[in-house]
XYZ file of C-alpha atoms in Angstrom:
639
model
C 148.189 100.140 40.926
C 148.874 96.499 41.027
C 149.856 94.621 44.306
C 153.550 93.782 43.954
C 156.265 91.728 45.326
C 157.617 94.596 48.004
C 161.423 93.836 48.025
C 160.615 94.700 44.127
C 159.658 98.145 45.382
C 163.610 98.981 46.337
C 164.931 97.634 43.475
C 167.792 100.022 42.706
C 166.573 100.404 39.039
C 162.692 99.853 41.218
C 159.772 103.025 41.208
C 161.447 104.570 44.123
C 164.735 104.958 42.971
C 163.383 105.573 39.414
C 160.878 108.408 40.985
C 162.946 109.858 44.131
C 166.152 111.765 43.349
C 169.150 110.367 45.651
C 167.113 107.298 46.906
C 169.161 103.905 47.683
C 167.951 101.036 49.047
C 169.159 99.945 52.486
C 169.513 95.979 53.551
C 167.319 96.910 57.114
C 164.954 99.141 54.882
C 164.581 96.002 52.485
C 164.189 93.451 55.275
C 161.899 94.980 57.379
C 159.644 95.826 54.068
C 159.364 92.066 53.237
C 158.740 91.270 57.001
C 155.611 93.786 56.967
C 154.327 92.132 53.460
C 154.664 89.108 55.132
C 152.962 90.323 58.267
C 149.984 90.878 56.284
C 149.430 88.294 54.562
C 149.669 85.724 57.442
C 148.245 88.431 60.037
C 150.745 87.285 63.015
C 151.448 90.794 64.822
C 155.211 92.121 63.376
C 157.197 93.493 65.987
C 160.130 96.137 64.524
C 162.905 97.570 66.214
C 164.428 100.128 63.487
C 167.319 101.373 64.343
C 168.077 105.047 63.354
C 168.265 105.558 60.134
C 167.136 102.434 58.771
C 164.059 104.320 56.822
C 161.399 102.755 58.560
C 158.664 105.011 57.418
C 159.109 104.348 53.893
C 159.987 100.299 54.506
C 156.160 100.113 56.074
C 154.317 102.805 54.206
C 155.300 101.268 50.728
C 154.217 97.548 50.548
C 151.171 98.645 52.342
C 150.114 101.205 49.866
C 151.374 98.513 47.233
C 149.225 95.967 48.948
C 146.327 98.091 48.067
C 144.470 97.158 51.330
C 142.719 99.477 54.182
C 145.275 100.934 56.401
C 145.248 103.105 58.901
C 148.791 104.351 60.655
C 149.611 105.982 63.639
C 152.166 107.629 64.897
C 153.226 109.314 68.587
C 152.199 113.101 67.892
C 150.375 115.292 65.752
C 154.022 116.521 64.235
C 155.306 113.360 63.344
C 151.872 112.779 61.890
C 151.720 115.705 59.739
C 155.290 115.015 58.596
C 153.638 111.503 57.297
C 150.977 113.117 55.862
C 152.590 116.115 54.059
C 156.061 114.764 53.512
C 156.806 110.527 53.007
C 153.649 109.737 51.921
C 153.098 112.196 48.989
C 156.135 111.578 47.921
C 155.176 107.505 47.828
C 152.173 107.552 46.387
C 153.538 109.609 43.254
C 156.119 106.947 43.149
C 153.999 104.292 43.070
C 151.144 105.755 41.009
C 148.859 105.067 43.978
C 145.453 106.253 42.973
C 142.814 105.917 46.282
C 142.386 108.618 48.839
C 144.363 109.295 51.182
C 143.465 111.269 54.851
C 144.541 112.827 57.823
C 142.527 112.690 60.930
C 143.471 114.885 64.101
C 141.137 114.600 67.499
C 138.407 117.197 67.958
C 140.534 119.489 69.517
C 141.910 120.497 66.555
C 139.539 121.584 64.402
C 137.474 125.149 65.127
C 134.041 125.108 65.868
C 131.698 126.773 63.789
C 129.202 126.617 66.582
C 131.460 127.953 69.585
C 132.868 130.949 67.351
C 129.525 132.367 66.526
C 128.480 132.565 70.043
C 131.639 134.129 71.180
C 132.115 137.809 70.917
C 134.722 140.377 72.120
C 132.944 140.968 75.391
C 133.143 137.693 76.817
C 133.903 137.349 80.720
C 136.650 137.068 82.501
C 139.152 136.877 79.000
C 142.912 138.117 79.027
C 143.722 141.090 77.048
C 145.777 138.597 75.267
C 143.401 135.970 74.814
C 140.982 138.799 73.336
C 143.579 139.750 70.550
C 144.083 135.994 69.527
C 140.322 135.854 69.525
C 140.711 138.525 66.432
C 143.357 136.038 65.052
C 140.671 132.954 64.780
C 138.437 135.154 63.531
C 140.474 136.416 60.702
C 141.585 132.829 60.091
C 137.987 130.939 60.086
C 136.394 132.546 56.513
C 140.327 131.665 54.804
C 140.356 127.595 55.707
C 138.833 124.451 54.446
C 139.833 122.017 56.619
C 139.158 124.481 60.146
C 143.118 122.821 61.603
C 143.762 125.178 64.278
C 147.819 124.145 63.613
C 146.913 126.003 60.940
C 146.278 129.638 62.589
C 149.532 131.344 61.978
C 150.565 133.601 65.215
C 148.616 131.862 67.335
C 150.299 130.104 70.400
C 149.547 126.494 70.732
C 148.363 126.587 74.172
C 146.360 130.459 73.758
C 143.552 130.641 76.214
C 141.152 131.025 73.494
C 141.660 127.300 71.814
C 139.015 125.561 74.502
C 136.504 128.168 73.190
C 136.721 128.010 69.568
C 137.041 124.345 69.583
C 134.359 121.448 70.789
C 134.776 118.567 73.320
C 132.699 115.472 73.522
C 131.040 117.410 76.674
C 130.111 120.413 74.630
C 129.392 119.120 71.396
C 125.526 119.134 69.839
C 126.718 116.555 67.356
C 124.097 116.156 64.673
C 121.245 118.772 66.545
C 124.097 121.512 66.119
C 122.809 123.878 63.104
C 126.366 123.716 61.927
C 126.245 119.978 61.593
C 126.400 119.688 57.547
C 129.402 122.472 57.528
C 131.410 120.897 60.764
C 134.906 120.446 60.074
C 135.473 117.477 62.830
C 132.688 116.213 60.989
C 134.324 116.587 57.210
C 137.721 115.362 58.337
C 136.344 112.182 59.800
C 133.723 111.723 56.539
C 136.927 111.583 54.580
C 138.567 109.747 56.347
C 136.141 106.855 56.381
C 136.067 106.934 52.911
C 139.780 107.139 52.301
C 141.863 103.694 51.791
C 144.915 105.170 53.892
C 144.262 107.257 56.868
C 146.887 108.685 59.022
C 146.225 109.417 62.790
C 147.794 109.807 66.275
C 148.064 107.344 69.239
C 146.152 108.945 70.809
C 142.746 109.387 68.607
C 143.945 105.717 67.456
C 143.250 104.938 71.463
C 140.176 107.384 71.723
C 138.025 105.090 69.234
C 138.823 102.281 70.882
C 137.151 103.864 73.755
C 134.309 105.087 71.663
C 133.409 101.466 69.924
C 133.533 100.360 73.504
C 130.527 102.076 74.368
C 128.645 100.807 71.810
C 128.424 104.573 69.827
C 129.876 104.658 66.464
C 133.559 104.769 65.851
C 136.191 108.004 65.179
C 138.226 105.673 62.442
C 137.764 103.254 59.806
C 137.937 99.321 60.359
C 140.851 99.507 58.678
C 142.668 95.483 57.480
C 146.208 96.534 58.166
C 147.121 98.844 61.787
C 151.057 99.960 61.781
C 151.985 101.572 65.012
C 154.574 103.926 64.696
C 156.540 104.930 67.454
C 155.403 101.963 69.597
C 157.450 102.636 72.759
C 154.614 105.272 73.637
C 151.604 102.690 73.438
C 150.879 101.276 76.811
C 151.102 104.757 78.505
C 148.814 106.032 76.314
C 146.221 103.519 75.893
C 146.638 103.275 80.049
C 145.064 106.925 79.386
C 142.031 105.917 77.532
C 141.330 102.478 78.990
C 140.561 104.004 82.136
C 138.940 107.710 83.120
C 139.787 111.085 83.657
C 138.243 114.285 84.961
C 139.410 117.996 84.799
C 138.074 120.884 86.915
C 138.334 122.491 84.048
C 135.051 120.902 82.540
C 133.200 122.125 85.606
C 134.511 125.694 84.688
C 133.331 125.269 81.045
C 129.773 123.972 81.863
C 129.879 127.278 83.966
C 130.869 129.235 81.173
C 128.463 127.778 78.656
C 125.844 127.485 81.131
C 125.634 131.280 81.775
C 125.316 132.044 77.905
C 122.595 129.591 77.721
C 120.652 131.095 79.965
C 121.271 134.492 78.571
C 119.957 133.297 75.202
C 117.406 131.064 76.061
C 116.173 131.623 79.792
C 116.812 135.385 80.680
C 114.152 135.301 83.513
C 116.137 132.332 85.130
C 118.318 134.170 87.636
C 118.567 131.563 89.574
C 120.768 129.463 86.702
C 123.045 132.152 86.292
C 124.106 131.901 90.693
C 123.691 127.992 89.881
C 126.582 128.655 87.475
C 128.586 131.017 89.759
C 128.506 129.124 92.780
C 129.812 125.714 90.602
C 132.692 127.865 89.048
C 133.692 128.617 92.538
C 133.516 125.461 93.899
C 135.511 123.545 91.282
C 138.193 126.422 92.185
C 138.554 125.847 95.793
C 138.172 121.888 94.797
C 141.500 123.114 93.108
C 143.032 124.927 95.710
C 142.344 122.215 98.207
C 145.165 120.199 96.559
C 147.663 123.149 97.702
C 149.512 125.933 95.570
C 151.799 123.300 93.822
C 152.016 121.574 90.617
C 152.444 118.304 90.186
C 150.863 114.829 90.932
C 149.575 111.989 93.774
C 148.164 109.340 94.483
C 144.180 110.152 95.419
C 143.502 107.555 97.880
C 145.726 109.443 100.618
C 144.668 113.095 99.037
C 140.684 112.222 100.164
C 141.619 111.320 103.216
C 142.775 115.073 104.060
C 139.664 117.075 105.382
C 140.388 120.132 103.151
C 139.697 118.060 100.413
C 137.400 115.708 101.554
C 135.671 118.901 102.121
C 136.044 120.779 98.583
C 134.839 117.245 96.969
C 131.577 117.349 99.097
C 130.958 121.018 98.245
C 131.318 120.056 94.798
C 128.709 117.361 94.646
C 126.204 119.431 96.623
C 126.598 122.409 94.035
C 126.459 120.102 91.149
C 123.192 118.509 92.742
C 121.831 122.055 93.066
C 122.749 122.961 89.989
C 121.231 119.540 88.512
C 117.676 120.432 90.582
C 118.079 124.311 88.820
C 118.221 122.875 85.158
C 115.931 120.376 85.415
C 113.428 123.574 85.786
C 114.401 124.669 82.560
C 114.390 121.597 80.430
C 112.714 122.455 77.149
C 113.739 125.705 77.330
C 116.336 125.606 74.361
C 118.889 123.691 72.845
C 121.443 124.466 75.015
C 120.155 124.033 78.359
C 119.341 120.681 77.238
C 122.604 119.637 76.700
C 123.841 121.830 79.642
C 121.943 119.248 81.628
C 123.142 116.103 79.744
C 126.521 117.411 80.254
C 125.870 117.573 83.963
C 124.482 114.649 84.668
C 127.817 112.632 82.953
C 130.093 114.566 85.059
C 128.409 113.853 88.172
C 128.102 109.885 87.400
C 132.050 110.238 86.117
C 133.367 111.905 89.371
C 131.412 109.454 91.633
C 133.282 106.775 89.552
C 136.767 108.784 89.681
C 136.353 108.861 93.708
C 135.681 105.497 94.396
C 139.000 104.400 95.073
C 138.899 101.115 96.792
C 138.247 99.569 93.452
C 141.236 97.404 92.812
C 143.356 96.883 89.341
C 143.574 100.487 88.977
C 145.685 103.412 90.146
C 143.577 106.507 91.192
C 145.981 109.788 91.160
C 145.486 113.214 90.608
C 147.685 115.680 88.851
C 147.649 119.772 89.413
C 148.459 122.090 86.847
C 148.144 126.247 87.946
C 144.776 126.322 87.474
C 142.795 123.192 87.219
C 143.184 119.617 89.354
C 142.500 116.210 87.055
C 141.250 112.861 88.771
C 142.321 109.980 87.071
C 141.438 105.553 86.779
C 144.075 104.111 84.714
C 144.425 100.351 84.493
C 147.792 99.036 85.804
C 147.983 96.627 83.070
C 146.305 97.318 79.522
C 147.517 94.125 78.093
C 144.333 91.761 78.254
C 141.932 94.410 77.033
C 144.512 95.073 73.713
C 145.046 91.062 73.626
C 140.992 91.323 72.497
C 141.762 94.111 69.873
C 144.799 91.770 68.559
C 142.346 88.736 68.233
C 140.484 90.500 65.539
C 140.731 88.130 62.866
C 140.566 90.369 59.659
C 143.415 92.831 61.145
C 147.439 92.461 60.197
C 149.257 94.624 63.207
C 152.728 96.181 62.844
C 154.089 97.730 65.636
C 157.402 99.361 65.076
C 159.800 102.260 66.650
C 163.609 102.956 67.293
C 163.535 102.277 71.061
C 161.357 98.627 72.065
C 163.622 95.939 72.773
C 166.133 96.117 75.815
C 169.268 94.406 74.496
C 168.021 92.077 72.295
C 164.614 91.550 74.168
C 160.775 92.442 73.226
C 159.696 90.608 76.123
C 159.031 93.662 77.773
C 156.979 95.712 75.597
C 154.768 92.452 74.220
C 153.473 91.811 78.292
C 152.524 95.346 78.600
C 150.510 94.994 75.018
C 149.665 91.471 75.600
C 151.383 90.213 72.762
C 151.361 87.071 73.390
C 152.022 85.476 69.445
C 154.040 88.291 67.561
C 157.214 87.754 65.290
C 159.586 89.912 66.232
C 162.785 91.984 64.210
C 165.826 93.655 65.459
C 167.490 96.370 62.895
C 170.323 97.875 63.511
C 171.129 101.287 62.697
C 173.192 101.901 59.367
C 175.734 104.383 60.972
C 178.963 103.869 62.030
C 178.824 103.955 65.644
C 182.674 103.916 66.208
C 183.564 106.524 64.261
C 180.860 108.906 63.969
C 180.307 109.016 67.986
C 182.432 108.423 71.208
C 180.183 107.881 74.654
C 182.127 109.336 78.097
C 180.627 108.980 81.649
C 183.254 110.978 83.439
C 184.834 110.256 86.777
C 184.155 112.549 89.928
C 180.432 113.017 89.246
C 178.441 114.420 91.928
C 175.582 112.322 93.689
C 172.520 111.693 91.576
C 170.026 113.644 94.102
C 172.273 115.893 95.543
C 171.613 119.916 95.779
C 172.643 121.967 93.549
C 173.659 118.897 91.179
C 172.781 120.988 87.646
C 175.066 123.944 89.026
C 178.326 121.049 89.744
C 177.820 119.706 86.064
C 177.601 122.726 83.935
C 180.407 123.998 85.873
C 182.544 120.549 85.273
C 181.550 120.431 81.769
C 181.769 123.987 80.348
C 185.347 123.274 78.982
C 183.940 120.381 76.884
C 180.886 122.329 75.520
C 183.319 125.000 74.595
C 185.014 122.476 72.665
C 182.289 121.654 70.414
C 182.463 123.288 67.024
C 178.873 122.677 66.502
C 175.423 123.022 68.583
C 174.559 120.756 71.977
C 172.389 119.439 73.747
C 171.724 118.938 77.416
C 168.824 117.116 78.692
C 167.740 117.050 82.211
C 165.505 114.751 83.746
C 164.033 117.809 85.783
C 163.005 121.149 85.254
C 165.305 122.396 88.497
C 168.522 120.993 87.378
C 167.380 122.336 83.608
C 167.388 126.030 85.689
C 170.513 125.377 87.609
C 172.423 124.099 84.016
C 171.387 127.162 81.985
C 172.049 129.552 84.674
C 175.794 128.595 84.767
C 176.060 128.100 81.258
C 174.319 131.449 80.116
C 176.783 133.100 82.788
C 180.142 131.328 82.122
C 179.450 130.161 78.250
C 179.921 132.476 75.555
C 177.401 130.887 73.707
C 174.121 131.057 72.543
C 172.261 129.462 75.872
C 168.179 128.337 75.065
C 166.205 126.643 77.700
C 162.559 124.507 76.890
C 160.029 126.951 78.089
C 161.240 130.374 77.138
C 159.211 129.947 73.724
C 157.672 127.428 71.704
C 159.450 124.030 70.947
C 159.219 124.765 67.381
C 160.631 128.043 67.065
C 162.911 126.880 70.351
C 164.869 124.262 67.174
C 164.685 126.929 64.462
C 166.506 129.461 66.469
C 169.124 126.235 67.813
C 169.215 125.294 64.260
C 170.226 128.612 62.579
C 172.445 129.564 65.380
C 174.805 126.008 64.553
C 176.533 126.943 67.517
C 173.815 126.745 70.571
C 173.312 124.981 73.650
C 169.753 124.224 74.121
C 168.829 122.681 77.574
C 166.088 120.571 78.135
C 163.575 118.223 79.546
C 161.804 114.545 78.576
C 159.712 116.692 75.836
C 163.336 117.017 73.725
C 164.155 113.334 74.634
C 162.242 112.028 71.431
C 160.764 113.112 67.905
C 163.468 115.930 67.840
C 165.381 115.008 64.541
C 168.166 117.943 63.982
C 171.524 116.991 61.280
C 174.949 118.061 60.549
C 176.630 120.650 62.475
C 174.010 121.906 64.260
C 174.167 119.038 66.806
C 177.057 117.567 67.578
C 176.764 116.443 71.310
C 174.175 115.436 73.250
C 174.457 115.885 77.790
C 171.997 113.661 79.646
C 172.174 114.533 83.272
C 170.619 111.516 84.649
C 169.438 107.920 83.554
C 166.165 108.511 83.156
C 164.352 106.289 85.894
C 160.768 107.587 87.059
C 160.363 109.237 90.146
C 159.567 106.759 92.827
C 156.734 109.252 94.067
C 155.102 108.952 90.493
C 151.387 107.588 91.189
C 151.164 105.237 88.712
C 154.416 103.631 88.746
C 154.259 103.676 92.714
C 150.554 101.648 92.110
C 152.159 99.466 89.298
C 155.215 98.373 91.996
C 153.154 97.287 94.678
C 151.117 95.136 92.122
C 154.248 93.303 91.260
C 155.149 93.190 94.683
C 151.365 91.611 95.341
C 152.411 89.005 92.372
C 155.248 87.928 93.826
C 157.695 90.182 91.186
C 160.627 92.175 91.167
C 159.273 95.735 90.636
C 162.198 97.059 89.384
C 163.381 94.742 86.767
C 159.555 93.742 85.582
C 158.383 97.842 85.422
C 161.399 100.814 86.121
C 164.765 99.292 84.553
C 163.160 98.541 80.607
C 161.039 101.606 80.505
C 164.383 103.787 81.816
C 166.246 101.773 79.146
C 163.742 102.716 76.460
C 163.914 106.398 77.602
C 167.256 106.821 77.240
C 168.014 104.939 74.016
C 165.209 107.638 73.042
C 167.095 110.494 73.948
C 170.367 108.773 73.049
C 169.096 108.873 69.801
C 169.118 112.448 68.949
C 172.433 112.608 68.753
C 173.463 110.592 65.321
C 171.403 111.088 62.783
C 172.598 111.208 59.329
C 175.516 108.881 57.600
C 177.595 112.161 57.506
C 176.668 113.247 61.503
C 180.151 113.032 64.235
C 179.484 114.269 67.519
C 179.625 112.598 71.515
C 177.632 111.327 73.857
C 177.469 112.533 77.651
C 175.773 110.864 80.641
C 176.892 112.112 83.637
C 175.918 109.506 85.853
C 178.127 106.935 87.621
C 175.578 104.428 87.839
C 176.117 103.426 84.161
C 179.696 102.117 85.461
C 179.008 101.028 88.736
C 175.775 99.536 88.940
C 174.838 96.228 87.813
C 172.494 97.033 85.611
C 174.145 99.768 84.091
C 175.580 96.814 81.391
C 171.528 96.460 80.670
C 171.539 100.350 79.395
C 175.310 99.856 77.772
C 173.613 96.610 76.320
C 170.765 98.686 74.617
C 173.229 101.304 73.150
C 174.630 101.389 70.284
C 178.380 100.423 70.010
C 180.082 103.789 70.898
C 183.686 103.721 71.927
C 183.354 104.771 75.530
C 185.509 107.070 77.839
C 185.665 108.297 81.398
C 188.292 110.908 80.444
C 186.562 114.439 79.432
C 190.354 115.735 77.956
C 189.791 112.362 75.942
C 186.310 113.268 74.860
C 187.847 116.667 74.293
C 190.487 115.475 71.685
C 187.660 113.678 69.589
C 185.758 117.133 69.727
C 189.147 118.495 68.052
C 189.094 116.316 65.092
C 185.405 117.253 64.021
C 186.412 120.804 63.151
């Protein structure tokens, strides 16, 4: 395929409207596709806000595959990645004749390990009857694929017990002294991917081999010449993630684990490995438990100053040094115990690193889930060690997304990247704001943190959900006003009520989908990516601008930074990223030429705050309301 003037590419009479039934160019779609040709040729950064239905995907993915360079894109989950993969850009490269290889690369995690499975067997410790039965399921599965994509595993539950046991972590993994080595299928995926000329990944594996180069030990992706970011808004939280540490109690419970069938297999006289195991298990447990019975997160400094678990952390590193003096008896023993020690020794050096906390430029917070406690480093600022990956000179960079600018302003998102040359573009979306939508932030709301606020708004808003002849929406910005709303509803509505959590977010939109008719209440995870048409969604609740809680660690550590700098916390750090959020979740709501349905936010502060004409500013032009019976009559007319 020859390289080719891209605006050529949308050429009504052009291979995409010759090749895809129904395709017509848009003016944004053709704009930003000449900006990203320009982008790299001259190889100054492209910045892209895309506005809903501008056809972004296709407006990047074609002059790069018409280029005919390296690229590699990434996008904010493994879903939107597969929908790349499987969907726009099949459907591309047979319009465009495109002949080189193409790939998709997921993180370890995701592909089964040949290894892992072999050892396991039905009697393993300490399994759920359930996670026993999806055992069978793998192991029906694994002699059926080629590619080893756990996604792949029909009937199994995306977070079943048995996934950390069938797949491989960088802790765990033999790498190229595992027997299985020539058959891997982390191995296969990333062997064709480094040979493929596109190659289509996730933010986070994009940020993982960043990490990985900066050690000095190989790389998880090509060097590709052109990087386009999709769904950019999610970037500096992520690479925050892998530009600092983290540590889970749950890798102490897996060297435990794998520890004890080592020593079955290759050291049965070694008792004394087997209690080493035990008595580790136990104390990364009550390392746990020292955090208290809840979920949730905090900051670490103020957490090690509590005895309990100053305590837990110093029974920890004396069981992990006995442990350490126990394997270091057995070395030479057998494969496994030699990485068993390996593994050991990196944990200890990483959780001496992890509790360090006086060590400044850095937020150190823990979060609790039931049954584990993770330690976490993250940078406050990630922008001066991505500045270095921008200044790589044979690299073009587009970063693009619906949600970046607030109002008309990048400067936000290009200080947290470090952006510091970049053109920049502004879409707007295609639809026709005014008539297809209508916002309302009704009068008489209750207080933003008052009790027994989820119960007051269902209640004030069940005549208006009635009202809508299609499916809804409502979005909390926490999981006890998300109880509160579908309590009310499922007792007062006679409706359809879902709520996130009662099943899998896939099947979760099939059933709202089919129904046409539903109410599906929600958290942040339906905020963004969720892309549902027509009838089926025709308003959209948000309870709450969606600010982050003050007591969050790392926004807490990021504030008093800017308060150290001499800046205004809340304009510099909370007011864009709330703007961003909501202009996410906004979003859902209007997604086709053909979609009509209204916006709620039931939260006075839009009206009487300052800076609620920053979030009006960063919305698209709805014709806005306080009046619900006036909402109501627009409801009416979409009948």
């Amino acid at each position: 395929m020859e390289p080719t003037d891209s605006t050529v590419l949308f050429d009504p009479e052009g291979p995409l409207a010759q090749a895809i039934e129904g395709f017509s160019p848009r003016a944004a779609q053709v704009e930003m596709s000449a900006a990203v040709a320009r982008a790299m040729t001259d190889r100054i950064p492209l910045v892209v806000e895309a506005g809903t239905g501008t056809g972004k995907t296709y407006a990047y993915l074609a002059p790069a595959l018409a280029a005919g360079k390296k690229v590699v894109v990434s996008t904010g989950s493994r879903n939107l990645q597969e929908q790349l993969y499987h969907r726009d850009l099949p459907t591309l490269v047979k319009a465009l004749g495109y002949s080189h290889p193409v790939a998709l690369l997921k993180g370890r995690a995701n592909y089964l390990c040949i290894e892992r499975l072999g050892r396991l067997n039905d009697t393993v410790p300490g399994l759920s009857s359930e996670a026993l039965a999806d055992l069978q399921v793998v192991k029906r599965f694994a002699p059926l694929t080629t590619t080893g994509d756990v996604g792949d595993i029909p009937g199994l539950p995306e977070r079943s017990d048995i996934l950390p046991l069938v797949t491989s972590t960088n802790d765990n993994c033999a790498g190229r002294d595992c027997a299985h080595y020539q058959d891997c299928y982390l191995v296969r995926a990333r062997n064709k991917a480094m040979e493929a000329q596109v190659v289509v990944v996730n933010h986070h594996l994009f940020f993982a081999d960043m990490a990985v180069r900066d050690t000095g030990f190989g790389q998880l992706i090509p060097d590709a010449e052109v990087c386009i970011l999709d769904e950019a808004h999610q970037l500096p939280e992520i690479a925050g993630q892998y530009f600092g540490q983290s540590q889970s109690s749950r890798q102490f419970t897996e060297l435990s684990r794998d520890l004890r069938l080592a020593q079955k297999t290759e050291a049965r006289d070694m008792a004394q490995l087997g209690k080493a195991a035990d008595q580790l298990e136990r104390c990364a447990q009550d390392f746990r438990l020292a955090f208290g019975l809840d979920t949730g997160r905090g900051q670490l400094r103020p957490a090690l100053g509590r005895p309990q678990v100053a305590q837990a952390l110093a029974r920890l590193n004396d069981s992990l040094a006995f442990t350490h003096e126990v394997l270091k008896l057995a070395l030479g023993r057998g494969e496994q115990l030699d990485q068993c020690f390996e593994r050991l020794i990196g944990l200890r050096t990483q959780l001496e690193g992890l509790t360090r906390v006086e060590e400044n430029g850095y937020s150190f917070w823990y979060d609790c889930s039931r049954l584990h406690v993770a330690l976490h480093k993250t940078p406050l600022s990630v922008a001066e060690r991505f500045a270095s990956e921008l200044a790589r000179e044979e690299t073009s960079w587009v970063f693009t997304s619906a949600t970046l600018a607030v109002g008309t302003s990048f400067a936000h998102f290009c200080a947290d990247l470090g952006l510091t040359e970049c053109r920049t573009l502004q879409l707007d979306s295609p639809f026709d704001y005014p008539r297809q939508s209508r916002l309302c932030v009704p009068r008489y709301l209750p207080e933003t943190s008052g009790a027994g606020r989820g119960k007051l708004l269902a209640n004030s808003l069940l005549d208006t959900l009635a009202r809508v002849p299609g499916g809804s929406f409502f979005l909390c910005t926490s999981y006890q006003v998300m109880r509160e709303v579908a309590e009310v509803l499922r007792a007062r509505l006679d409706r359809t009520v879902l709520m996130q959590g009662e099943d899998n977010k896939v099947r979760l939109l099939e059933r709202f989908s089919q129904d046409g008719r539903a109410v599906l209440v929600a958290t942040s995870s339906f905020w963004e990516g969720i892309d549902v048409r027509g009838r089926a969604l025709q308003c959209v609740v948000i309870d709450k601008l969606p600010f982050a809680a003050p007591d969050d660690p790392l926004l807490s550590a990021r504030l008093e930074d800017c308060r150290r700098r001499g800046e205004d916390g809340f304009a510099r750090v909370q007011l864009p990223k709330a703007i961003i959020t909501l202009k996410q979740g906004v979003g859902r709501l209007i997604r086709d030429v053909e979609d009509r349905g209204v916006l709620v936010i039931t939260d006075a502060r839009l009206v009487n705050r300052a800076y609620g004409a920053d979030f009006i500013a960063s919305l698209p032009a709805m014709p806005r309301t306080r009046s619900l019976p006036q909402l109501n009559e627009f409801l009416s007319n979409l009948e």
